[in-house]
Tab-separated table of C-alpha atoms in Angstrom:
chain	number	residue	atom	x	y	z
F	1	MET	CA	139.022	116.833	55.347
F	2	LEU	CA	138.832	120.166	57.350
F	3	ILE	CA	135.647	122.275	57.024
F	4	ALA	CA	135.412	125.717	58.582
F	5	GLN	CA	131.908	127.037	59.590
F	6	LEU	CA	131.525	130.697	60.082
F	7	SER	CA	128.139	132.129	60.852
F	8	ASP	CA	126.023	135.262	61.491
F	9	PRO	CA	128.632	138.053	60.758
F	10	HIS	CA	125.729	140.640	60.146
F	11	LEU	CA	127.882	142.860	58.074
F	12	ARG	CA	126.880	146.580	57.729
F	13	PRO	CA	127.747	149.351	55.394
F	14	ARG	CA	131.211	150.499	55.883
F	15	GLY	CA	131.338	152.794	58.948
F	16	VAL	CA	128.039	151.634	60.348
F	17	LEU	CA	127.945	149.634	63.628
F	18	TYR	CA	125.797	146.565	64.081
F	19	GLN	CA	122.900	147.449	66.403
F	20	GLY	CA	124.563	150.865	66.740
F	21	ALA	CA	127.101	149.208	69.087
F	22	VAL	CA	129.396	146.772	67.573
F	23	ASP	CA	131.820	146.833	64.713
F	24	SER	CA	130.672	143.524	63.044
F	25	ASN	CA	132.753	144.240	59.904
F	26	ALA	CA	135.996	144.415	61.855
F	27	MET	CA	134.988	141.292	63.878
F	28	PHE	CA	134.488	139.357	60.646
F	29	GLU	CA	137.849	140.418	59.270
F	30	ALA	CA	139.340	139.228	62.588
F	31	ALA	CA	137.531	135.899	62.033
F	32	ILE	CA	138.961	135.572	58.545
F	33	GLU	CA	142.443	136.364	59.846
F	34	LYS	CA	142.208	133.712	62.352
F	35	LEU	CA	140.950	131.263	59.772
F	36	ASN	CA	143.888	132.125	57.615
F	37	GLN	CA	146.263	131.316	60.495
F	38	LEU	CA	145.018	127.730	60.891
F	39	ARG	CA	147.524	124.954	60.205
F	40	PRO	CA	146.645	122.949	58.258
F	41	GLN	CA	144.374	125.216	56.214
F	42	PRO	CA	140.732	124.154	55.890
F	43	ASP	CA	139.771	122.512	52.598
F	44	LEU	CA	136.265	124.283	52.496
F	45	VAL	CA	134.555	127.177	54.228
F	46	LEU	CA	130.921	127.496	55.075
F	47	VAL	CA	128.956	130.521	56.124
F	48	SER	CA	125.653	129.543	57.568
F	49	GLY	CA	123.564	132.692	57.025
F	50	ASP	CA	122.939	136.215	58.106
F	51	ILE	CA	125.955	137.410	56.116
F	52	VAL	CA	124.522	140.820	56.195
F	53	ASP	CA	122.151	142.629	58.649
F	54	GLU	CA	119.591	144.390	56.426
F	55	GLY	CA	119.970	142.673	53.042
F	56	ARG	CA	121.191	145.960	51.354
F	57	PRO	CA	123.256	145.970	48.202
F	58	GLU	CA	125.912	147.941	49.800
F	59	GLU	CA	126.159	145.448	52.581
F	60	TYR	CA	126.576	142.555	50.036
F	61	ARG	CA	129.236	144.642	48.158
F	62	LEU	CA	131.228	144.759	51.357
F	63	ALA	CA	130.607	141.185	52.125
F	64	ARG	CA	132.143	140.184	48.793
F	65	GLU	CA	135.058	142.320	49.508
F	66	LEU	CA	135.737	140.822	53.024
F	67	LEU	CA	135.086	137.248	51.778
F	68	SER	CA	137.584	137.571	49.038
F	69	ALA	CA	140.275	137.224	51.706
F	70	ILE	CA	139.135	133.562	52.248
F	71	ARG	CA	141.529	131.339	50.271
F	72	GLN	CA	139.408	128.245	50.242
F	73	PRO	CA	136.228	127.403	48.151
F	74	LEU	CA	133.197	129.007	49.781
F	75	LEU	CA	129.742	127.789	50.272
F	76	VAL	CA	126.954	130.088	51.616
F	77	ILE	CA	123.208	130.023	52.596
F	78	PRO	CA	121.048	132.925	53.572
F	79	GLY	CA	119.600	133.704	56.937
F	80	ASN	CA	116.614	135.602	58.144
F	81	HIS	CA	118.557	138.955	57.804
F	82	ASP	CA	119.548	138.383	54.289
F	83	GLU	CA	117.294	139.234	51.383
F	84	ARG	CA	116.891	136.320	48.939
F	85	GLU	CA	117.134	138.075	45.614
F	86	ALA	CA	119.965	140.503	46.580
F	87	PHE	CA	121.678	137.390	47.980
F	88	ARG	CA	121.194	135.494	44.825
F	89	GLN	CA	122.622	138.253	42.791
F	90	SER	CA	125.532	138.936	44.988
F	91	PHE	CA	126.568	135.249	44.866
F	92	ALA	CA	125.587	134.395	41.388
F	93	ASP	CA	129.205	133.423	40.423
F	94	LEU	CA	129.148	130.581	42.958
F	95	ALA	CA	128.297	127.310	41.223
F	96	THR	CA	126.125	126.329	44.126
F	97	THR	CA	123.748	129.376	43.849
F	98	ALA	CA	120.233	128.417	42.566
F	99	ARG	CA	118.854	130.622	39.868
F	100	SER	CA	115.354	130.770	41.220
F	101	GLY	CA	113.394	129.837	44.284
F	102	PRO	CA	115.053	128.740	47.593
F	103	LEU	CA	118.932	128.724	47.613
F	104	HIS	CA	119.319	125.050	48.117
F	105	PHE	CA	122.547	123.486	47.010
F	106	ALA	CA	124.358	120.100	46.710
F	107	ALA	CA	128.096	120.442	46.718
F	108	ASP	CA	130.255	117.517	45.873
F	109	GLY	CA	134.017	117.258	44.735
F	110	TYR	CA	135.530	119.142	47.536
F	111	GLY	CA	136.581	116.047	49.517
F	112	PRO	CA	134.957	112.833	51.051
F	113	VAL	CA	132.237	114.908	52.844
F	114	ARG	CA	129.367	116.163	50.761
F	115	ILE	CA	127.600	119.470	51.790
F	116	LEU	CA	123.842	120.055	51.323
F	117	GLY	CA	122.712	123.643	51.760
F	118	LEU	CA	119.131	123.742	52.773
F	119	ASP	CA	117.513	127.180	52.604
F	120	ILE	CA	114.556	127.100	54.951
F	121	THR	CA	114.210	130.847	55.412
F	122	VAL	CA	110.863	132.450	54.948
F	123	PRO	CA	111.365	135.870	53.126
F	124	THR	CA	110.614	138.853	55.303
F	125	LEU	CA	109.985	136.717	58.433
F	126	HIS	CA	112.526	135.521	61.049
F	127	HIS	CA	111.483	131.805	61.571
F	128	GLY	CA	112.394	129.004	59.181
F	129	ASP	CA	110.154	126.342	57.786
F	130	PHE	CA	110.999	122.894	56.548
F	131	ASP	CA	108.041	122.694	54.335
F	132	ASP	CA	107.055	120.042	51.780
F	133	ALA	CA	109.041	121.441	48.931
F	134	ALA	CA	112.101	121.566	51.084
F	135	ALA	CA	111.533	117.908	52.288
F	136	SER	CA	111.133	116.811	48.597
F	137	TRP	CA	114.460	118.480	47.618
F	138	LEU	CA	116.424	117.139	50.603
F	139	GLU	CA	115.093	113.552	50.343
F	140	GLY	CA	116.080	113.515	46.574
F	141	GLN	CA	119.506	114.697	47.357
F	142	LEU	CA	119.998	112.205	50.252
F	143	ALA	CA	118.701	109.259	48.277
F	144	ALA	CA	121.001	110.102	45.355
F	145	ALA	CA	124.093	109.320	47.464
F	146	PRO	CA	122.904	107.486	50.694
F	147	ASP	CA	126.470	106.161	51.436
F	148	ARG	CA	128.309	109.364	51.297
F	149	PRO	CA	129.201	111.163	54.574
F	150	THR	CA	127.146	114.318	54.534
F	151	ILE	CA	126.775	117.622	56.300
F	152	VAL	CA	123.414	119.426	55.961
F	153	MET	CA	123.736	123.125	56.577
F	154	MET	CA	120.780	125.362	57.365
F	155	HIS	CA	120.168	128.623	59.152
F	156	GLN	CA	117.525	128.306	61.839
F	157	PRO	CA	117.976	125.298	64.004
F	158	PRO	CA	114.873	122.987	64.227
F	159	PHE	CA	114.759	122.471	67.897
F	160	ALA	CA	113.781	124.238	71.180
F	161	SER	CA	116.863	125.593	72.895
F	162	GLY	CA	115.059	126.761	76.037
F	163	VAL	CA	115.925	130.329	75.354
F	164	PRO	CA	112.465	131.713	75.040
F	165	TYR	CA	113.155	134.732	72.737
F	166	LEU	CA	115.200	132.411	70.387
F	167	ASP	CA	112.609	129.582	70.232
F	168	GLU	CA	110.020	132.010	68.786
F	169	TYR	CA	112.143	131.907	65.647
F	170	TRP	CA	113.300	128.335	65.223
F	171	CYS	CA	112.798	126.315	62.128
F	172	ARG	CA	109.236	124.835	62.074
F	173	SER	CA	108.284	121.285	61.171
F	174	GLY	CA	111.462	120.021	62.756
F	175	GLU	CA	109.814	116.658	63.644
F	176	LYS	CA	109.484	116.093	59.824
F	177	LEU	CA	113.040	116.912	59.198
F	178	ALA	CA	114.127	114.540	62.097
F	179	ALA	CA	112.130	111.664	60.667
F	180	LEU	CA	113.736	112.195	57.174
F	181	ILE	CA	117.284	112.487	58.490
F	182	ALA	CA	116.774	109.294	60.638
F	183	ARG	CA	116.479	107.283	57.419
F	184	TYR	CA	119.817	108.323	56.183
F	185	PRO	CA	122.579	107.418	58.697
F	186	ARG	CA	125.456	108.878	56.693
F	187	VAL	CA	124.326	112.431	57.677
F	188	GLU	CA	127.195	113.140	59.986
F	189	ARG	CA	126.087	116.551	61.195
F	190	ILE	CA	123.356	119.110	60.808
F	191	ALA	CA	125.156	122.507	60.888
F	192	CYS	CA	123.151	125.608	61.788
F	193	GLY	CA	123.625	129.197	62.720
F	194	HIS	CA	121.069	131.840	63.723
F	195	VAL	CA	121.185	131.507	67.591
F	196	HIS	CA	124.609	133.226	67.999
F	197	ARG	CA	125.651	130.562	70.415
F	198	PHE	CA	127.205	127.153	70.190
F	199	MET	CA	124.640	124.399	71.038
F	200	GLN	CA	124.577	120.665	70.380
F	201	VAL	CA	121.720	118.233	70.460
F	202	ARG	CA	120.959	114.665	69.246
F	203	PHE	CA	118.453	115.091	66.350
F	204	GLY	CA	117.083	112.511	63.882
F	205	GLY	CA	119.735	109.940	64.877
F	206	THR	CA	122.767	112.268	64.198
F	207	LEU	CA	124.175	115.309	65.927
F	208	LEU	CA	123.106	118.950	65.223
F	209	CYS	CA	125.183	121.767	66.343
F	210	THR	CA	124.903	125.468	66.038
F	211	ALA	CA	127.850	127.987	65.296
F	212	PRO	CA	128.437	130.888	67.299
F	213	SER	CA	128.302	134.339	65.594
F	214	THR	CA	131.492	136.150	64.654
F	215	THR	CA	129.995	139.213	66.238
F	216	THR	CA	127.794	139.324	69.516
F	217	ALA	CA	126.493	136.361	71.506
F	218	ILE	CA	122.846	136.156	72.336
F	219	ALA	CA	122.438	135.856	76.082
F	220	LEU	CA	121.917	132.397	77.535
F	221	ARG	CA	118.716	133.114	79.603
F	222	LEU	CA	116.667	129.980	80.200
F	223	HIS	CA	113.856	131.383	82.412
F	224	PRO	CA	110.515	131.601	80.686
F	225	ASP	CA	110.032	135.328	81.148
F	226	ALA	CA	113.546	136.255	80.055
F	227	GLU	CA	114.037	139.482	78.112
F	228	PRO	CA	116.178	139.446	74.897
F	229	ALA	CA	119.840	140.458	75.379
F	230	SER	CA	123.291	140.057	73.962
F	231	TYR	CA	126.829	140.170	75.020
F	232	LEU	CA	130.176	140.934	73.544
F	233	GLU	CA	131.576	137.600	74.479
F	234	PRO	CA	134.666	136.160	72.663
F	235	PRO	CA	133.503	135.202	69.168
F	236	ALA	CA	134.290	131.924	67.604
F	237	PHE	CA	133.820	129.600	64.549
F	238	LEU	CA	133.446	125.836	64.170
F	239	LEU	CA	135.959	123.529	62.586
F	240	HIS	CA	134.646	120.146	61.326
F	241	HIS	CA	137.397	117.467	60.930
F	242	TRP	CA	136.558	114.428	58.949
F	243	LYS	CA	138.659	111.329	59.200
F	244	GLU	CA	137.519	107.906	57.761
F	245	ASP	CA	138.464	106.081	60.872
F	246	ALA	CA	136.939	108.668	63.240
F	247	GLY	CA	134.014	110.248	61.533
F	248	LEU	CA	133.372	113.923	62.041
F	249	VAL	CA	134.824	115.809	65.018
F	250	THR	CA	133.750	119.363	65.604
F	251	HIS	CA	135.953	121.869	67.311
F	252	LEU	CA	135.143	125.310	68.570
F	253	VAL	CA	137.791	127.898	67.572
F	254	PRO	CA	137.813	131.188	69.617
F	255	ILE	CA	138.774	134.317	67.684
F	256	GLY	CA	141.226	136.635	69.360
F	257	THR	CA	144.635	136.864	70.953
F	258	PHE	CA	144.932	134.845	74.343
F	259	PRO	CA	147.807	134.280	76.763
F	260	GLY	CA	150.152	131.254	75.581
F	261	PRO	CA	151.251	129.051	74.372
F	262	PHE	CA	152.520	127.438	77.475
F	263	ASP	CA	154.858	124.350	77.232
F	264	PHE	CA	152.447	121.825	78.759
F	265	ALA	CA	149.357	120.103	77.554
């Protein structure tokens, strides 16, 4: 089973640049074009939040237009730049979209790997919070099928990355999430977005990884007094490959045109 994970496209109204500097819409179209060139094609596509930048209805209309080029079933969760009710309305046709409250979902039937979407966003704020209600929902879902290989998708990662201006806006109560995950060894991956970089860490007895953004990369600045910054680095997405005999292997897929292929490996 192949599962593509795109993240943080920060789509804007047509003709408007992200942060006044970058055509995030065109970059997302390039990501989908790259996705559609993969052979074999993914079985499922995840988008792990910040689909739009300001939560505006016209941004979501454009998002649905661009996302229509994806051929596979699509699963989405909101990020801190999404507006929960506009998001809910815009994706109301998806069977996984909750009709009220947080936009959690449990998606089965797409293949051997089950996807749990965990909405830990806090409306109008940038950090996430794994509160008691989210913990109750997640534990119920994990307990319902403890032997199924599972990916938990959420937006804000629940660990300190060492980048000071990112760690202000992590998912709080990460220790509670780690303790819960540790009781369910068939959680193969926790897949996050938000940080606009690829990161990987051992968490709760499993692996947690973050997907890069399809637009700008947040600067990797580890000194404690670092100022926030971003770069127009080569964007990328993740491809999670499940095989029964190997488990889940995660690949980083750069977006763009590069020299090659050369006849060696």
